[in-house]
Short mmCIF file of C-alpha atoms and ligand atoms in Angstrom, two decimals:
data_model
loop_
_atom_site.label_atom_id
_atom_site.label_comp_id
_atom_site.label_asym_id
_atom_site.label_seq_id
_atom_site.Cartn_x
_atom_site.Cartn_y
_atom_site.Cartn_z
CA UNK A 170 22.75 -12.27 46.24
CA UNK A 171 22.35 -14.58 43.18
CA UNK A 172 19.28 -12.62 42.19
CA UNK A 173 21.22 -9.37 42.40
CA UNK A 174 24.04 -10.75 40.21
CA UNK A 175 21.59 -12.06 37.56
CA UNK A 176 19.78 -8.74 37.53
CA UNK A 177 23.04 -6.90 37.06
CA UNK A 178 24.04 -9.23 34.22
CA UNK A 179 20.66 -8.72 32.57
CA UNK A 180 21.07 -4.99 32.73
CA UNK A 181 24.57 -5.19 31.28
CA UNK A 182 23.48 -7.32 28.33
CA UNK A 183 20.32 -5.44 27.40
CA UNK A 184 20.66 -1.83 28.51
CA UNK A 185 24.25 -0.71 28.52
CA UNK A 186 24.75 2.64 30.15
CA UNK A 187 27.31 4.67 28.33
CA UNK A 188 28.34 8.28 28.37
CA UNK A 189 25.81 8.82 25.56
CA UNK A 190 22.84 7.46 27.53
CA UNK A 191 20.99 4.18 27.34
CA UNK A 192 21.81 1.77 24.55
CA UNK A 193 18.81 -0.29 23.49
CA UNK A 194 19.38 -2.94 20.88
CA UNK A 195 16.14 -4.91 21.07
CA UNK A 196 14.46 -5.20 17.61
CA UNK A 197 10.94 -3.82 17.25
CA UNK A 198 8.50 -2.75 14.50
CA UNK A 199 9.15 -5.89 12.45
CA UNK A 200 7.51 -5.93 9.03
CA UNK A 201 7.78 -7.70 5.70
CA UNK A 202 7.72 -6.61 2.07
CA UNK A 203 7.94 -8.43 -1.23
CA UNK A 204 11.37 -8.74 -2.81
CA UNK A 205 12.07 -9.22 -6.50
CA UNK A 206 10.14 -12.45 -6.92
CA UNK A 207 8.64 -15.45 -5.12
CA UNK A 208 11.99 -16.65 -3.78
CA UNK A 209 12.56 -13.42 -1.86
CA UNK A 210 11.10 -11.63 1.14
CA UNK A 211 12.44 -8.51 2.84
CA UNK A 212 12.28 -7.89 6.59
CA UNK A 213 12.64 -4.39 8.06
CA UNK A 214 12.87 -3.48 11.75
CA UNK A 215 14.06 -0.78 14.10
CA UNK A 216 16.47 -0.50 17.01
CA UNK A 217 17.10 2.60 19.09
CA UNK A 218 20.84 1.97 19.11
CA UNK A 219 23.19 0.69 16.46
CA UNK A 220 23.76 -3.05 16.40
CA UNK A 221 26.23 -2.79 13.50
CA UNK A 222 24.91 -6.05 12.02
CA UNK A 223 21.37 -6.91 10.85
CA UNK A 224 20.44 -10.59 10.65
CA UNK A 225 17.38 -12.69 9.86
CA UNK A 226 17.51 -16.34 10.92
CA UNK A 227 14.86 -18.35 9.08
CA UNK A 228 13.90 -21.82 7.90
CA UNK A 229 11.10 -24.25 7.11
CA UNK A 230 11.28 -26.14 10.43
CA UNK A 231 14.22 -24.67 12.28
CA UNK A 232 16.12 -21.42 11.93
CA UNK A 233 18.86 -23.00 9.84
CA UNK A 234 19.30 -20.25 7.25
CA UNK A 235 20.89 -16.86 7.79
CA UNK A 236 20.51 -13.66 5.78
CA UNK A 237 22.46 -10.50 6.49
CA UNK A 238 21.51 -6.99 5.43
CA UNK A 239 22.12 -3.38 6.19
CA UNK A 240 21.64 -0.96 9.07
CA UNK A 241 20.80 2.65 8.20
CA UNK A 242 20.89 5.57 10.64
CA UNK A 243 17.70 7.64 10.52
CA UNK A 244 17.50 11.11 12.05
CA UNK A 245 13.94 12.37 12.51
CA UNK A 246 13.35 16.00 11.54
CA UNK A 247 11.65 16.94 14.86
CA UNK A 248 13.11 19.17 17.54
CA UNK A 249 14.79 16.26 19.35
CA UNK A 250 16.47 15.01 16.16
CA UNK A 251 15.81 11.48 17.41
CA UNK A 252 18.04 8.80 15.98
CA UNK A 253 16.71 5.37 15.01
CA UNK A 254 18.43 2.50 13.24
CA UNK A 255 16.58 0.90 10.36
CA UNK A 256 17.55 -2.65 9.48
CA UNK A 257 16.79 -4.13 6.06
CA UNK A 258 17.48 -7.76 5.23
CA UNK A 259 16.49 -9.66 2.11
CA UNK A 260 15.86 -13.38 2.49
CA UNK A 261 16.65 -15.19 -0.76
CA UNK A 262 16.40 -18.76 -2.04
CA UNK A 263 12.94 -19.25 -0.54
CA UNK A 264 10.82 -22.21 -1.62
CA UNK A 265 7.77 -20.60 -3.26
CA UNK A 266 4.53 -21.27 -1.39
CA UNK A 267 6.28 -22.70 1.71
CA UNK A 268 5.69 -21.59 5.27
CA UNK A 269 8.76 -20.16 7.01
CA UNK A 270 9.66 -19.32 10.58
CA UNK A 271 11.93 -16.36 11.23
CA UNK A 272 13.22 -13.91 13.73
CA UNK A 273 15.26 -10.76 13.27
CA UNK A 274 18.01 -9.02 15.19
CA UNK A 275 21.60 -9.70 16.12
CA UNK A 276 23.62 -11.14 18.99
CA UNK A 277 22.50 -8.04 20.93
CA UNK A 278 18.82 -9.01 20.82
CA UNK A 279 16.30 -11.08 18.84
CA UNK A 280 12.66 -10.42 18.02
CA UNK A 281 9.83 -12.83 18.70
CA UNK A 282 9.47 -15.76 16.32
CA UNK A 283 7.19 -15.03 13.35
CA UNK A 284 5.99 -16.96 10.30
CA UNK A 285 5.31 -16.08 6.67
CA UNK A 286 4.44 -17.91 3.50
CA UNK A 287 6.76 -17.39 0.55
CA UNK A 288 4.81 -16.12 -2.46
CA UNK A 289 3.67 -18.90 -4.78
CA UNK A 290 5.45 -19.50 -8.05
CA UNK A 291 3.90 -18.77 -11.41
CA UNK A 292 0.95 -16.63 -12.34
CA UNK A 293 -1.94 -19.07 -12.13
CA UNK A 294 -3.05 -18.93 -8.49
CA UNK A 295 -5.68 -16.86 -6.65
CA UNK A 296 -4.13 -13.88 -4.88
CA UNK A 297 -5.93 -12.84 -1.67
CA UNK A 298 -5.43 -9.28 -0.48
CA UNK A 299 -6.59 -6.84 2.18
CA UNK A 300 -6.55 -3.19 1.11
CA UNK A 301 -7.16 0.00 3.07
CA UNK A 302 -5.83 3.47 3.64
CA UNK A 303 -5.96 6.09 6.35
CA UNK A 304 -5.24 3.99 9.40
CA UNK A 305 -4.07 5.88 12.45
CA UNK A 306 -2.43 5.02 15.71
CA UNK A 307 -5.56 6.21 17.52
CA UNK A 308 -8.95 4.73 16.59
CA UNK A 309 -7.54 2.10 14.21
CA UNK A 310 -10.94 0.48 14.29
CA UNK A 311 -10.39 -2.14 11.58
CA UNK A 312 -7.05 -3.31 12.91
CA UNK A 313 -8.24 -6.08 15.24
CA UNK A 314 -10.19 -7.72 12.42
CA UNK A 315 -7.22 -7.38 10.07
CA UNK A 316 -4.90 -8.89 12.68
CA UNK A 317 -7.26 -11.83 13.19
CA UNK A 318 -7.77 -12.51 9.47
CA UNK A 319 -4.07 -12.13 8.68
CA UNK A 320 -3.03 -14.58 11.37
CA UNK A 321 -5.71 -17.03 10.24
CA UNK A 322 -3.98 -17.04 6.86
CA UNK A 323 -6.62 -15.22 4.82
CA UNK A 324 -4.24 -12.92 2.96
CA UNK A 325 -1.17 -13.25 0.75
CA UNK A 326 -0.37 -9.56 1.17
CA UNK A 327 -1.78 -6.32 2.54
CA UNK A 328 -1.81 -2.96 0.71
CA UNK A 329 -1.88 0.20 2.85
CA UNK A 330 -2.90 2.97 0.42
CA UNK A 331 -1.34 5.94 2.26
CA UNK A 332 -1.82 7.90 5.50
CA UNK A 333 -0.21 6.06 8.37
CA UNK A 334 -0.27 6.67 12.12
CA UNK A 335 -1.43 10.32 12.00
CA UNK A 336 1.43 10.99 11.84
CA UNK A 337 4.60 8.98 11.83
CA UNK A 338 6.61 12.14 12.57
CA UNK A 339 4.37 13.26 15.50
CA UNK A 340 6.03 13.58 18.94
CA UNK A 341 9.49 13.31 17.47
CA UNK A 342 8.48 10.15 15.56
CA UNK A 343 7.29 8.35 18.71
CA UNK A 344 3.86 7.99 17.08
CA UNK A 345 5.53 6.34 14.09
CA UNK A 346 7.20 3.85 16.43
CA UNK A 347 3.92 3.12 18.21
CA UNK A 348 2.08 2.65 14.91
CA UNK A 349 4.67 0.32 13.43
CA UNK A 350 4.55 -1.78 16.62
CA UNK A 351 0.76 -1.76 16.43
CA UNK A 352 0.65 -3.14 12.88
CA UNK A 353 3.44 -5.64 13.55
CA UNK A 354 0.83 -8.33 14.23
CA UNK A 355 -0.19 -7.95 10.56
CA UNK A 356 2.98 -6.77 8.89
CA UNK A 357 5.35 -9.34 10.40
CA UNK A 358 3.25 -12.17 8.86
CA UNK A 359 2.45 -10.95 5.33
CA UNK A 360 4.10 -8.45 2.98
CA UNK A 361 2.82 -5.00 3.96
CA UNK A 362 2.95 -3.08 0.68
CA UNK A 363 2.54 0.67 0.81
CA UNK A 364 1.74 3.86 -0.98
CA UNK A 365 2.59 7.34 0.29
CA UNK A 366 -0.10 9.73 1.59
CA UNK A 367 -0.33 13.39 2.58
CA UNK A 368 0.09 12.58 6.29
CA UNK A 369 3.62 11.41 5.50
CA UNK A 370 4.70 14.79 4.11
CA UNK A 371 6.84 16.08 7.03
CA UNK A 372 10.56 16.49 6.35
CA UNK A 373 10.16 15.43 2.73
CA UNK A 374 8.38 12.17 3.64
CA UNK A 375 11.45 10.99 5.57
CA UNK A 376 9.64 8.79 8.10
CA UNK A 377 7.78 6.99 5.31
CA UNK A 378 10.86 6.59 3.13
CA UNK A 379 12.94 5.22 6.00
CA UNK A 380 10.46 2.96 7.74
CA UNK A 381 9.47 0.88 4.70
CA UNK A 382 11.50 -1.10 2.18
CA UNK A 383 9.61 -1.36 -1.09
CA UNK A 384 11.05 -3.13 -4.16
CA UNK A 385 12.67 -1.22 -7.02
CA UNK A 386 11.27 2.04 -8.38
CA UNK A 387 12.85 5.16 -6.91
CA UNK A 388 14.34 3.12 -4.05
CA UNK A 389 12.36 5.11 -1.47
CA UNK A 390 8.88 3.63 -1.82
CA UNK A 391 7.48 6.77 -3.51
CA UNK A 392 6.92 4.90 -6.79
CA UNK A 393 7.59 1.25 -7.53
CA UNK A 394 5.97 -1.88 -8.92
CA UNK A 395 5.87 -5.60 -8.26
CA UNK A 396 4.29 -8.78 -9.55
CA UNK A 397 1.93 -10.96 -7.57
CA UNK A 398 0.44 -14.05 -9.27
CA UNK A 399 -1.52 -12.92 -12.34
CA UNK A 400 -1.20 -9.22 -11.41
CA UNK A 401 1.28 -6.43 -11.94
CA UNK A 402 0.90 -3.74 -9.28
CA UNK A 403 2.11 -0.13 -9.56
CA UNK A 404 2.23 2.22 -6.56
CA UNK A 405 2.88 5.92 -7.12
CA UNK A 406 2.81 9.21 -5.23
CA UNK A 407 -0.12 11.58 -5.58
CA UNK A 408 1.73 13.80 -3.10
CA UNK A 409 4.33 15.01 -5.58
CA UNK A 410 1.55 17.08 -7.18
CA UNK A 411 0.74 18.85 -3.91
CA UNK A 412 4.04 19.17 -2.02
CA UNK A 413 5.88 20.91 -4.81
CA UNK A 414 7.98 22.70 -2.18
CA UNK A 415 10.09 19.53 -2.27
CA UNK A 416 10.62 19.96 -6.02
CA UNK A 417 8.68 19.91 -9.28
CA UNK A 418 10.94 17.56 -11.18
CA UNK A 419 9.74 14.49 -9.34
CA UNK A 420 6.29 14.79 -10.95
CA UNK A 421 7.82 14.40 -14.41
CA UNK A 422 10.31 11.76 -13.24
CA UNK A 423 7.57 9.67 -11.70
CA UNK A 424 5.26 10.06 -14.72
CA UNK A 425 8.03 8.89 -17.05
CA UNK A 426 8.84 5.97 -14.78
CA UNK A 427 5.18 4.86 -14.48
CA UNK A 428 4.76 5.12 -18.26
CA UNK A 429 7.85 2.98 -18.87
CA UNK A 430 6.71 0.49 -16.27
CA UNK A 431 3.27 0.20 -17.90
CA UNK A 432 4.89 -0.17 -21.33
CA UNK A 433 7.01 -3.03 -20.02
CA UNK A 434 4.01 -4.67 -18.31
CA UNK A 435 2.14 -4.45 -21.63
CA UNK A 436 4.76 -6.27 -23.68
CA UNK A 437 2.76 -9.20 -25.06
CA UNK A 438 4.85 -11.83 -23.25
CA UNK A 439 4.39 -9.99 -19.91
CA UNK A 440 0.70 -9.08 -20.20
CA UNK A 441 -0.10 -12.67 -21.28
CA UNK A 442 1.45 -13.95 -18.04
CA UNK A 443 0.16 -11.12 -15.81
CA UNK A 444 -2.96 -9.77 -17.47
CA UNK A 445 -4.21 -7.73 -14.49
CA UNK A 446 -2.63 -4.34 -13.98
CA UNK A 447 -3.56 -2.70 -10.70
CA UNK A 448 -2.39 0.76 -9.67
CA UNK A 449 -2.65 2.70 -6.43
CA UNK A 450 -2.03 6.22 -5.20
CA UNK A 451 -3.40 7.95 -2.13
CA UNK A 452 -5.68 10.73 -3.45
CA UNK A 453 -8.76 9.82 -5.47
CA UNK A 454 -9.62 10.86 -9.01
CA UNK A 455 -13.29 10.05 -8.36
CA UNK A 456 -15.19 10.36 -5.07
CA UNK A 457 -18.43 11.86 -3.76
CA UNK A 458 -17.56 13.23 -0.32
CA UNK A 459 -19.09 16.60 0.53
CA UNK A 460 -16.14 17.87 2.58
CA UNK A 461 -13.47 17.54 -0.08
CA UNK A 462 -13.91 20.10 -2.87
CA UNK A 463 -10.27 19.68 -3.82
CA UNK A 464 -10.80 16.15 -5.10
CA UNK A 465 -14.46 15.10 -5.26
CA UNK A 466 -16.33 18.10 -6.68
CA UNK A 467 -13.35 19.48 -8.58
CA UNK A 468 -13.70 18.74 -12.29
CA UNK A 469 -10.05 19.67 -12.61
CA UNK A 470 -8.88 17.13 -10.02
CA UNK A 471 -5.11 17.42 -10.26
CA UNK A 472 -4.24 13.72 -10.12
CA UNK A 473 -6.84 13.03 -12.79
CA UNK A 474 -6.16 15.80 -15.32
CA UNK A 475 -2.67 16.92 -14.32
CA UNK A 476 -1.17 20.17 -13.09
CA UNK A 477 -3.46 23.22 -12.97
CA UNK A 478 -3.80 25.14 -16.26
CA UNK A 479 -1.19 23.16 -18.20
CA UNK A 480 -2.84 19.78 -17.60
CA UNK A 481 0.49 17.99 -17.71
CA UNK A 482 1.10 14.61 -16.10
CA UNK A 483 -2.54 13.71 -15.55
CA UNK A 484 -2.74 10.11 -14.45
CA UNK A 485 -6.19 9.17 -15.72
CA UNK A 486 -5.23 9.28 -19.40
CA UNK A 487 -2.05 7.30 -18.72
CA UNK A 488 -3.81 4.53 -16.82
CA UNK A 489 -6.54 4.43 -19.49
CA UNK A 490 -4.10 4.30 -22.40
CA UNK A 491 -2.16 1.38 -20.94
CA UNK A 492 -5.23 -0.65 -20.02
CA UNK A 493 -4.91 -0.49 -16.22
CA UNK A 494 -7.78 -2.58 -14.87
CA UNK A 495 -8.22 -1.25 -11.38
CA UNK A 496 -7.03 1.84 -9.52
CA UNK A 497 -7.11 2.00 -5.69
CA UNK A 498 -7.03 5.20 -3.70
CA UNK A 499 -7.93 6.34 -0.15
CA UNK A 500 -7.70 9.81 1.50
CA UNK A 501 -11.50 10.01 1.91
CA UNK A 502 -12.41 8.27 5.17
CA UNK A 503 -15.01 6.17 3.45
CA UNK A 504 -15.43 3.44 0.84
CA UNK A 505 -16.58 4.10 -2.70
CA UNK A 506 -16.98 1.80 -5.68
CA UNK A 507 -16.92 3.83 -8.86
CA UNK A 508 -18.50 2.77 -12.16
CA UNK A 509 -15.98 2.23 -14.95
CA UNK A 510 -15.39 5.90 -15.84
CA UNK A 511 -13.15 7.95 -18.08
CA UNK A 512 -13.06 11.73 -18.37
CA UNK A 513 -16.10 11.98 -16.06
CA UNK A 514 -18.20 9.73 -18.35
CA UNK A 515 -19.40 6.34 -17.17
CA UNK A 516 -18.61 3.49 -19.56
CA UNK A 517 -20.06 0.33 -18.09
CA UNK A 518 -19.63 -2.99 -19.85
CA UNK A 519 -22.56 -4.06 -22.00
CA UNK A 520 -21.74 -7.73 -22.42
CA UNK A 521 -23.93 -8.97 -19.58
CA UNK A 522 -25.99 -7.58 -16.70
CA UNK A 523 -22.76 -6.96 -14.79
CA UNK A 524 -21.48 -3.40 -15.57
CA UNK A 525 -17.98 -4.61 -14.66
CA UNK A 526 -18.02 -7.30 -17.38
CA UNK A 527 -15.41 -6.03 -19.88
CA UNK A 528 -15.98 -2.37 -19.02
CA UNK A 529 -14.98 0.51 -21.29
CA UNK A 530 -12.70 2.20 -18.73
CA UNK A 531 -10.62 1.44 -15.61
CA UNK A 532 -12.41 0.90 -12.31
CA UNK A 533 -11.64 3.22 -9.37
CA UNK A 534 -12.09 2.13 -5.75
CA UNK A 535 -11.69 4.45 -2.74
CA UNK A 536 -10.85 2.56 0.45
CA UNK A 537 -9.85 4.98 3.19
CA UNK A 538 -12.03 3.91 6.10
CA UNK A 539 -9.67 1.75 8.16
CA UNK A 540 -9.98 4.15 11.10
CA UNK A 541 -8.17 7.18 12.47
CA UNK A 542 -8.77 9.97 14.99
CA UNK A 543 -10.24 12.26 12.32
CA UNK A 544 -13.41 10.16 12.01
CA UNK A 545 -15.30 9.37 8.79
CA UNK A 546 -16.19 11.63 5.85
CA UNK A 547 -19.76 12.45 4.75
CA UNK A 548 -21.13 12.29 1.20
CA UNK A 549 -22.83 14.76 -1.14
CA UNK A 550 -26.60 14.30 -0.64
CA UNK A 551 -27.05 13.75 -4.36
CA UNK A 552 -24.27 11.54 -5.64
CA UNK A 553 -22.34 11.82 -8.87
CA UNK A 554 -23.02 9.75 -12.00
CA UNK A 555 -19.93 7.66 -11.35
CA UNK A 556 -20.91 6.61 -7.83
CA UNK A 557 -21.93 2.95 -7.86
CA UNK A 558 -21.90 2.46 -4.08
CA UNK A 559 -20.48 4.26 -1.10
CA UNK A 560 -20.39 3.81 2.67
CA UNK A 561 -18.86 5.68 5.57
CA UNK A 562 -18.71 2.63 7.82
CA UNK A 563 -15.25 1.90 9.16
CA UNK A 564 -13.80 -1.08 7.35
CA UNK A 565 -11.46 -2.42 4.69
CA UNK A 566 -11.49 -4.11 1.31
CA UNK A 567 -10.82 -7.77 0.59
CA UNK A 568 -9.94 -8.80 -2.92
CA UNK A 569 -9.24 -12.11 -4.63
CA UNK A 570 -7.63 -12.07 -8.06
CA UNK A 571 -9.14 -15.42 -8.97
CA UNK A 572 -7.52 -16.08 -12.34
CA UNK A 573 -6.60 -14.26 -15.54
CA UNK A 574 -10.20 -13.19 -16.29
CA UNK A 575 -12.03 -12.82 -12.97
CA UNK A 576 -11.35 -10.64 -9.95
CA UNK A 577 -13.63 -10.46 -6.88
CA UNK A 578 -13.76 -7.58 -4.43
CA UNK A 579 -15.76 -7.08 -1.24
CA UNK A 580 -16.03 -4.35 1.36
CA UNK A 581 -16.05 -5.36 5.02
CA UNK A 582 -17.83 -3.12 7.54
CA UNK A 583 -16.21 -3.14 10.93
CA UNK A 584 -19.14 -1.10 12.29
CA UNK A 585 -21.42 -4.00 11.30
CA UNK A 586 -19.20 -6.64 12.93
CA UNK A 587 -17.47 -7.77 9.76
CA UNK A 588 -20.51 -7.84 7.49
CA UNK A 589 -19.77 -7.67 3.76
CA UNK A 590 -21.62 -4.55 2.59
CA UNK A 591 -20.59 -4.45 -1.07
CA UNK A 592 -19.24 -6.80 -3.74
CA UNK A 593 -17.94 -6.48 -7.26
CA UNK A 594 -16.82 -9.05 -9.84
CA UNK A 595 -14.60 -7.54 -12.49
CA UNK A 596 -14.41 -9.61 -15.66
CA UNK A 597 -11.94 -9.02 -18.47
CA UNK A 598 -11.60 -11.56 -21.28
CA UNK A 599 -8.53 -9.98 -22.83
CA UNK A 600 -6.21 -7.37 -21.36
CA UNK A 601 -4.04 -5.11 -23.50
CA UNK A 602 -2.99 -1.48 -23.88
CA UNK A 603 -5.68 0.38 -25.79
CA UNK A 604 -8.44 -2.05 -24.80
CA UNK A 605 -10.87 0.64 -23.61
CA UNK A 606 -13.41 2.35 -25.86
CA UNK A 607 -14.85 5.02 -23.54
CA UNK A 608 -13.20 7.84 -25.53
CA UNK A 609 -15.11 6.68 -28.64
CA UNK A 610 -18.39 6.98 -26.80
CA UNK A 611 -17.45 10.52 -25.79
CA UNK A 612 -16.49 11.48 -29.36
CA UNK A 613 -19.90 10.30 -30.56
CA UNK A 614 -21.63 12.43 -27.90
CA UNK A 615 -19.78 15.54 -29.04
FE1 FE2 B 914 -4.97 11.62 3.06
#
């Protein structure tokens, strides 16, 4: 009898049957993102039913601090018009560099207990990152290694450079739910910073916009920027150029915003503190895959040179002009390290034997081999002049921004049990807008 009563009570408190069906208020899909500085961290999670309130309890030793946020109703665009509730809570007043415990939810249900490290103060500390794109729900081959390394404390943040879940909207967004639960063992421990990809395009990118909470920018994670140690990072949408059915204006709006952001980052007082400028968008400007004529063999690559015919809003010239050091992309299911290149001409540094020692142009990296059901992408048998190294092993990129002058990057092959298959040390003595000279080399040639 006692067992029956307890069971009934359990059912009443967790699954309340109403005339509208089952109410389920247990938090899931917990993930973190950077806030507006080292004293902030944002938690986002999902419930199937409204909880009205959204709370994070957190603290250094015990859960003594409370932050409250907002609940937003999300209606998926699929045939079932599924409703989910997105909860966003910003933790403030964090002690930079300290380890916190936290859980999320409300009096109607709490998540498991997680930990995170508040971002360190200042700009003089080595930032350790994992970067990858194109990770699906199925065949997410690199995920186990990323989970292991994240939980062992190897990363300060993770960047997912577009294409999630394949796709988040599939099966009335059930695949999005499954994916976000799958990456929770990474994303609940370190800020999971994003960039939008083509696989997010359904219903005007609504699953992407709703499921993540990125800082500033357009407020929807399509374009935004943040600071991390000695780096300023800009994430923008390559998809605006391709899904113009959702509007043309956003291409110009984004371009203007990125330009202003880069101007601000280049103010002498800002660039002195954060000399590295790193950008990311999903589709590559440079690649050597044989099955992608739209991007790799196309000399008029839209992201690179701008809109067809009119060549407006090309991103390569903008990144070059404002002295962006490094540009990450994905989309190709492979890894490619590109020589410092501008306008299809390679401009390696000549200071030392290392071509990445004060190069004459930004460095492009393609890292889209995390793993998805579509498999990997092959390469052109004869590469392009800009190809420094490429591999179609499944894997991901690790990067340490060591200090203001040195940045180290390595590619991990999951196929080869975690072996590092490529490395690069990017050196830059002084960073400033207009620091590149590759256009001069090209003028001479002409
Ligand atoms: Fe893609």
